[in-house]
Amino acid sequence: MSSAALIAPLPQEIQKTFLSAKATPLRVLTVTPFFPSTEDPTQGGFVAEPLAHMSDFGISHEVIAVRPFYRGPARSTDAKAIWKNYFSMPGNVGLPFAGDFLAAQLMSVIRRTHRDTPFNVIHAHAALPCGHAAAIISERLSIPFVVSVHGLDAYFTRQAGRFVRSRCKRVVENVYRRANAVICISEAVREQVNRHIPATTAVIYNGVNPEMFAPPIAPGSQTTILSVGNLIPTKGHASLLRSFARILAEFPECSLEIIGDGPLRADLQKLAVDLGIAGAVHFRGRRSRDYVAKAIRRCTLFALRSEYEGLGCVYLEAMACAKPAIGCRGQGIEEVIEHGKSGLLVSPVNDVELSDAIVTLLRDAGLRQRIGSNARALILERFTLSRQAKELAEIYRGCAR
């Protein structure tokens, strides 16, 4: 019997849906502040990478990536994407009004393109400024729009200063009410959205490229703890450094590798010196996606004690590489990691608990292997880029007119 004969045909209804999708392709315009550029090819991968799979589900796309004028121009690494600058006052004081300026900047080009080859849906990433701009453009051009919420600060009340906080919240509420769908990256994010207003919400978890982020062929020879994230207070790197200092007495050969950059870099480097661990801590700065993938494959375990995370793609990437990942309770990753089975969960405010979790994994190679294997299987089952693209395509088709 041929191998083809062993493959069961698709159920008739699924075949009809698939053929219909291919027969009636949709055209989606993505408007986002997060997207790879020649300046920073790693930013916005969670937006860019699923797009490569959209054609499998009958979706074509164009991308307008945006940034305020005072950050200067940017160039895209993707032929289907262009960067546009818009007027906004520096700092968060301009947040409530940035969407108005962005809509004015984009209206003519979207109107012209839409007239020639109509868009079926606009997908805005983040309510401010892109969701606000999409709501304005949607009303004027009669194009349905959806908005993705990527963080727990769903109403920008943490980002905005106290003088514009209430204004930001009112604008964001209006965006969520008018959107055909509000896409949340976790149930934790959806809870934040629905806490203030009723909205048409859906949860679509971010996906991972399981080929790029794959288990190593051979285990690494060194004991390395890896952390990847911007060097900002909410990522918890200071806690990780203090926890690492506690474990070096038992594991003196262990090293800590930190990939990422940000305003706390100098302070964190000084803390490493003060703790007497500077020789074992390696600050790598911002690195390419390929470098991150290789670093995950060669590490012993991954840890990020983030205090405010909607989901955290890097946890998923570590899990895809069959590495045990340590995340925090009360964050979006708690919906993915089953404690003790596919990873470990700790308190976001307890250094000792983080130290104990790291020690538990370093002492038990068998536990690391079991957790890593379970984590990889979970990613392949539920958190691939293809699955994310399929679920997004379903949302688009439900919203298209």
Coordinates of C-alpha atoms in Angstrom, one line a residue:
M1 CA 0.0 0.0 0.0
S2 CA 1.4 3.4 -0.9
S3 CA 2.0 6.0 1.8
A4 CA -0.7 8.2 0.2
A5 CA -3.3 5.5 0.7
L6 CA -2.5 5.6 4.5
I7 CA -3.6 9.3 4.7
A8 CA -7.3 9.6 5.5
P9 CA -9.2 12.2 3.4
L10 CA -10.3 15.4 5.1
P11 CA -13.9 15.4 6.3
Q12 CA -16.2 16.9 3.7
E13 CA -17.1 20.0 5.7
I14 CA -13.4 20.8 6.3
Q15 CA -12.7 20.3 2.6
K16 CA -15.5 22.8 1.7
T17 CA -14.2 25.3 4.2
F18 CA -10.6 25.0 2.9
L19 CA -11.7 25.2 -0.8
S20 CA -13.9 28.2 0.0
A21 CA -10.9 29.9 1.7
K22 CA -8.8 29.3 -1.4
A23 CA -11.5 30.4 -3.8
T24 CA -12.2 33.7 -1.9
P25 CA -8.9 35.0 -0.6
L26 CA -9.0 37.9 1.9
R27 CA -6.8 40.9 1.9
V28 CA -5.6 42.1 5.3
L29 CA -3.8 45.3 6.2
T30 CA -1.7 45.1 9.3
V31 CA -0.9 48.4 11.1
T32 CA 1.7 47.9 13.8
P33 CA 4.4 49.7 15.9
F34 CA 6.1 46.3 16.3
F35 CA 7.9 45.0 13.3
P36 CA 11.4 44.0 12.2
S37 CA 13.5 46.7 10.7
T38 CA 17.1 47.0 9.5
E39 CA 17.8 48.9 12.7
D40 CA 16.4 46.2 14.9
P41 CA 15.6 43.0 13.0
T42 CA 14.4 41.2 16.2
Q43 CA 11.6 43.5 17.2
G44 CA 8.0 42.5 16.4
G45 CA 8.7 38.9 15.4
F46 CA 5.5 38.0 17.1
V47 CA 3.7 40.1 14.5
A48 CA 5.9 39.3 11.4
E49 CA 6.4 35.6 11.8
P50 CA 2.8 34.4 11.6
L51 CA 2.3 36.4 8.4
A52 CA 4.5 34.0 6.5
H53 CA 1.8 31.3 7.1
M54 CA -1.2 33.3 6.1
S55 CA -1.2 32.3 2.4
D56 CA -1.9 28.7 3.6
F57 CA -5.3 29.9 4.7
G58 CA -6.2 32.1 1.8
I59 CA -5.0 35.4 3.4
S60 CA -2.9 38.0 1.6
H61 CA -1.4 40.8 3.6
E62 CA 0.3 44.2 3.5
V63 CA 2.0 45.8 6.4
I64 CA 2.4 49.4 7.5
A65 CA 4.8 49.6 10.4
V66 CA 4.7 52.9 12.2
R67 CA 6.8 55.0 14.6
P68 CA 6.7 58.6 15.9
F69 CA 8.7 61.1 13.9
Y70 CA 11.1 61.9 16.7
R71 CA 12.5 58.3 16.6
G72 CA 13.6 58.9 13.0
P73 CA 12.9 56.8 9.8
A74 CA 13.1 53.1 9.6
R75 CA 13.5 50.6 6.8
S76 CA 11.7 47.3 6.6
T77 CA 13.4 43.9 6.2
D78 CA 10.1 42.6 4.5
A79 CA 9.2 43.6 0.9
K80 CA 5.5 43.5 1.9
A81 CA 6.0 46.1 4.7
I82 CA 6.6 49.8 4.7
W83 CA 7.5 52.1 7.6
K84 CA 5.7 55.4 8.1
N85 CA 6.4 58.1 10.6
Y86 CA 3.6 60.1 12.3
F87 CA 3.5 63.2 14.5
S88 CA 3.3 62.6 18.2
M89 CA 4.6 64.6 21.2
P90 CA 7.7 62.9 22.8
G91 CA 6.9 60.8 25.8
N92 CA 3.6 59.3 26.9
V93 CA 1.9 62.7 27.0
G94 CA 1.1 62.3 23.3
L95 CA -0.5 58.8 23.6
P96 CA -4.2 59.9 23.7
F97 CA -3.8 61.9 20.5
A98 CA -1.3 59.9 18.5
G99 CA -4.0 57.8 16.8
D100 CA -5.6 60.9 15.3
F101 CA -2.3 62.0 13.8
L102 CA -1.5 58.5 12.6
A103 CA -4.9 58.2 10.9
A104 CA -4.4 61.5 9.2
Q105 CA -1.0 60.4 8.0
L106 CA -2.2 57.0 6.7
M107 CA -5.7 57.9 5.3
S108 CA -4.7 59.0 1.8
V109 CA -2.4 56.0 1.1
I110 CA -4.9 53.5 2.5
R111 CA -7.8 55.1 0.7
R112 CA -5.9 55.0 -2.6
T113 CA -4.8 51.4 -2.2
H114 CA -8.2 50.3 -1.0
R115 CA -9.8 51.8 -4.0
D116 CA -7.6 49.9 -6.4
T117 CA -7.5 46.6 -4.5
P118 CA -9.9 46.6 -1.5
F119 CA -8.9 45.5 2.0
N120 CA -11.3 43.1 3.7
V121 CA -9.9 43.7 7.2
I122 CA -7.5 46.0 9.1
H123 CA -5.5 44.4 11.9
A124 CA -4.1 46.9 14.3
H125 CA -1.6 45.9 17.0
A126 CA -2.1 47.8 20.3
A127 CA -5.0 50.2 20.9
L128 CA -2.7 53.2 21.0
P129 CA -1.9 54.5 18.5
C130 CA -2.7 51.9 15.8
G131 CA -6.1 50.7 17.1
H132 CA -7.3 54.3 17.5
A133 CA -6.1 55.1 13.9
A134 CA -7.8 51.9 12.6
A135 CA -11.1 52.8 14.3
I136 CA -11.1 56.2 12.5
I137 CA -10.1 54.7 9.1
S138 CA -12.6 51.9 9.5
E139 CA -15.4 54.4 10.0
R140 CA -14.4 56.5 7.0
L141 CA -13.7 53.7 4.5
S142 CA -16.1 51.0 5.8
I143 CA -13.4 48.5 6.4
P144 CA -13.9 46.1 9.4
F145 CA -11.0 46.2 11.9
V146 CA -9.6 44.1 14.7
V147 CA -7.1 45.0 17.4
S148 CA -4.6 42.8 19.2
V149 CA -3.7 43.4 22.8
H150 CA -0.2 42.2 23.6
G151 CA 0.2 43.1 27.3
L152 CA -1.5 43.3 30.6
D153 CA -1.6 47.1 30.4
A154 CA -4.7 46.8 28.2
Y155 CA -5.8 50.4 28.9
F156 CA -2.4 52.1 28.9
T157 CA -3.0 53.3 32.5
R158 CA 0.5 52.1 33.5
Q159 CA 2.3 53.6 30.5
A160 CA 0.6 57.0 30.6
G161 CA 1.4 59.7 33.0
R162 CA -1.2 60.7 35.5
F163 CA -2.2 63.8 33.5
V164 CA -3.3 61.8 30.5
R165 CA -4.1 58.4 32.1
S166 CA -7.9 58.9 32.2
R167 CA -7.9 60.2 28.6
C168 CA -6.0 57.2 27.4
K169 CA -8.4 54.9 29.1
R170 CA -11.4 56.6 27.4
V171 CA -9.8 56.4 24.0
V172 CA -8.9 52.7 24.4
E173 CA -12.4 51.9 25.7
N174 CA -13.8 53.4 22.5
V175 CA -11.4 51.4 20.3
Y176 CA -12.4 48.1 22.0
R177 CA -16.1 48.9 21.7
R178 CA -15.9 49.7 18.0
A179 CA -13.6 46.9 17.0
N180 CA -15.1 43.9 15.3
A181 CA -12.9 41.7 17.5
V182 CA -10.3 42.3 20.2
I183 CA -7.6 39.6 20.0
C184 CA -5.9 38.9 23.3
I185 CA -2.7 36.9 23.6
S186 CA -3.8 35.1 26.8
E187 CA -6.8 34.8 29.1
A188 CA -4.9 37.0 31.5
V189 CA -5.0 39.8 28.9
R190 CA -8.6 39.1 28.1
E191 CA -9.5 39.5 31.8
Q192 CA -7.8 42.9 31.8
V193 CA -9.8 44.0 28.7
N194 CA -13.1 42.7 30.0
R195 CA -12.6 44.2 33.5
H196 CA -13.7 47.6 32.4
I197 CA -16.0 47.1 29.3
P198 CA -17.7 44.3 27.5
A199 CA -16.0 43.6 24.2
T200 CA -16.0 41.0 21.5
T201 CA -12.8 39.2 22.6
A202 CA -10.9 36.1 21.4
V203 CA -7.7 34.6 22.8
I204 CA -5.1 33.6 20.2
Y205 CA -1.8 32.6 21.8
N206 CA 1.4 33.5 20.0
G207 CA 3.2 30.7 18.1
V208 CA 6.7 29.5 17.7
N209 CA 8.7 28.3 14.7
P210 CA 9.5 24.7 15.8
E211 CA 12.1 24.3 13.1
M212 CA 14.1 27.4 14.1
F213 CA 13.5 26.7 17.8
A214 CA 14.3 23.0 18.0
P215 CA 16.1 20.8 20.5
P216 CA 19.9 20.6 20.2
I217 CA 21.4 17.6 18.5
A218 CA 23.7 17.0 21.4
P219 CA 23.5 18.4 25.0
G220 CA 25.7 21.3 25.8
S221 CA 28.9 20.7 27.8
Q222 CA 28.6 23.8 30.1
T223 CA 26.0 24.6 32.7
T224 CA 24.3 27.8 31.6
I225 CA 21.2 29.7 32.8
L226 CA 19.8 31.8 30.1
S227 CA 17.5 34.8 30.3
V228 CA 16.2 36.9 27.4
G229 CA 14.4 40.2 27.7
N230 CA 14.7 44.0 27.7
L231 CA 16.7 45.3 30.7
I232 CA 13.8 47.1 32.3
P233 CA 12.5 46.8 35.9
T234 CA 9.5 44.5 35.2
K235 CA 11.6 41.8 33.6
G236 CA 13.1 40.9 37.0
H237 CA 16.8 40.6 36.1
A238 CA 17.9 42.0 39.4
S239 CA 16.1 39.2 41.2
L240 CA 17.7 36.7 38.8
L241 CA 21.1 38.0 39.6
R242 CA 20.5 37.7 43.4
S243 CA 19.2 34.2 42.9
F244 CA 22.1 33.3 40.8
A245 CA 24.5 34.5 43.5
R246 CA 22.9 32.1 46.0
I247 CA 23.4 29.0 43.8
L248 CA 27.1 29.6 42.8
A249 CA 28.3 28.0 46.0
E250 CA 26.8 24.7 45.1
F251 CA 27.3 25.1 41.3
P252 CA 30.5 27.1 40.9
E253 CA 30.9 26.1 37.2
C254 CA 27.5 27.6 36.3
S255 CA 27.2 30.8 34.3
L256 CA 24.4 33.2 33.6
E257 CA 23.8 34.6 30.1
I258 CA 21.5 37.6 29.6
I259 CA 20.5 38.6 26.2
G260 CA 18.8 42.0 25.8
D261 CA 19.5 45.7 26.4
G262 CA 17.8 48.6 28.1
P263 CA 18.1 51.4 30.6
L264 CA 19.1 49.1 33.5
R265 CA 22.1 47.6 31.9
A266 CA 24.7 49.6 33.8
D267 CA 22.8 49.1 37.1
L268 CA 22.6 45.4 36.6
Q269 CA 26.3 45.1 35.7
K270 CA 27.1 47.0 38.9
L271 CA 24.9 44.7 40.9
A272 CA 26.7 41.7 39.5
V273 CA 30.0 43.2 40.6
D274 CA 28.6 44.0 44.1
L275 CA 27.3 40.4 44.4
G276 CA 30.8 39.1 43.5
I277 CA 29.4 37.2 40.5
A278 CA 30.5 39.4 37.6
G279 CA 32.9 36.8 36.2
A280 CA 30.1 34.3 35.8
V281 CA 27.5 36.7 34.3
H282 CA 27.6 37.5 30.6
F283 CA 25.6 40.5 29.3
R284 CA 25.2 39.9 25.5
G285 CA 23.2 42.9 24.6
R286 CA 20.7 42.9 21.8
R287 CA 21.2 39.9 19.5
S288 CA 19.7 38.4 16.3
R289 CA 16.9 35.8 16.3
D290 CA 19.4 33.2 15.1
Y291 CA 21.7 34.0 17.9
V292 CA 18.9 33.7 20.4
A293 CA 17.8 30.4 19.0
K294 CA 21.4 29.0 19.3
A295 CA 21.7 30.4 22.8
I296 CA 18.5 28.6 23.9
R297 CA 19.6 25.3 22.3
R298 CA 22.9 25.4 24.2
C299 CA 21.6 26.5 27.6
T300 CA 20.8 24.2 30.5
L301 CA 17.6 26.0 31.5
F302 CA 15.8 29.2 30.9
A303 CA 14.6 31.7 33.5
L304 CA 12.7 35.0 33.3
R305 CA 11.2 36.3 36.4
S306 CA 9.0 38.9 34.7
E307 CA 6.5 40.7 36.9
Y308 CA 4.1 42.0 34.1
E309 CA 3.9 39.7 31.1
G310 CA 0.9 39.1 28.9
L311 CA 2.4 35.9 27.7
G312 CA 6.1 36.0 26.9
C313 CA 7.1 34.5 23.5
V314 CA 10.6 33.7 24.8
Y315 CA 9.2 31.2 27.2
L316 CA 7.5 29.4 24.3
E317 CA 10.8 29.5 22.3
A318 CA 12.7 27.9 25.2
M319 CA 10.0 25.2 25.5
A320 CA 10.1 24.5 21.8
C321 CA 13.9 23.8 22.2
A322 CA 13.0 21.2 24.9
K323 CA 14.5 23.4 27.7
P324 CA 12.9 23.7 31.1
A325 CA 11.6 27.2 31.5
I326 CA 10.9 29.1 34.8
G327 CA 8.1 31.6 34.6
C328 CA 5.9 33.4 37.1
R329 CA 2.5 32.8 38.6
G330 CA -0.1 35.4 37.8
Q331 CA 1.3 36.1 34.3
G332 CA 0.0 34.8 31.0
I333 CA 2.6 32.1 30.9
E334 CA 0.8 30.4 33.8
E335 CA -1.8 29.3 31.2
V336 CA 0.9 27.4 29.2
I337 CA 3.3 26.0 31.8
E338 CA 2.0 23.2 34.0
H339 CA 4.1 23.4 37.1
G340 CA 6.4 20.4 37.4
K341 CA 5.4 18.9 34.1
S342 CA 6.1 21.4 31.3
G343 CA 8.1 24.0 33.3
L344 CA 8.3 25.6 36.7
L345 CA 6.3 28.6 38.1
V346 CA 7.5 30.8 40.9
S347 CA 6.3 34.0 42.7
P348 CA 7.3 37.2 40.9
V349 CA 8.5 38.7 44.1
N350 CA 10.4 35.9 45.9
D351 CA 14.1 35.6 45.1
V352 CA 14.5 32.5 47.3
E353 CA 11.8 30.7 45.5
L354 CA 13.5 31.4 42.2
S355 CA 16.8 30.2 43.6
D356 CA 15.2 27.0 44.8
A357 CA 13.6 26.3 41.4
I358 CA 16.9 26.8 39.6
V359 CA 18.7 24.5 42.1
T360 CA 16.0 21.8 41.7
L361 CA 16.5 21.7 38.0
L362 CA 20.3 21.9 38.2
R363 CA 20.4 18.9 40.6
D364 CA 18.2 16.6 38.5
A365 CA 19.2 16.0 34.8
G366 CA 16.3 13.5 34.5
L367 CA 13.8 16.1 35.6
R368 CA 15.2 18.6 33.1
Q369 CA 14.8 16.1 30.3
R370 CA 11.3 15.1 31.2
I371 CA 10.1 18.7 31.6
G372 CA 11.9 19.7 28.3
S373 CA 10.3 16.8 26.4
N374 CA 6.8 17.6 27.7
A375 CA 7.3 21.3 26.9
R376 CA 8.4 20.5 23.3
A377 CA 5.4 18.3 22.8
L378 CA 3.0 21.0 24.1
I379 CA 4.4 23.6 21.7
L380 CA 4.0 21.3 18.7
E381 CA 0.4 20.5 19.7
R382 CA -0.8 24.0 20.6
F383 CA 1.6 26.8 20.0
T384 CA 3.0 26.8 16.4
L385 CA 3.0 29.7 14.0
S386 CA 0.8 27.7 11.7
R387 CA -1.8 27.3 14.3
Q388 CA -1.7 31.0 15.2
A389 CA -2.1 31.9 11.6
K390 CA -5.1 29.6 11.2
E391 CA -6.8 31.1 14.2
L392 CA -6.2 34.6 12.9
A393 CA -7.5 33.7 9.5
E394 CA -10.7 32.4 11.2
I395 CA -11.1 35.8 13.0
Y396 CA -10.6 37.7 9.7
R397 CA -13.2 35.7 7.9
G398 CA -15.7 36.2 10.6
C399 CA -15.2 39.9 10.5
A400 CA -15.0 40.4 6.7
R401 CA -18.0 41.8 4.9

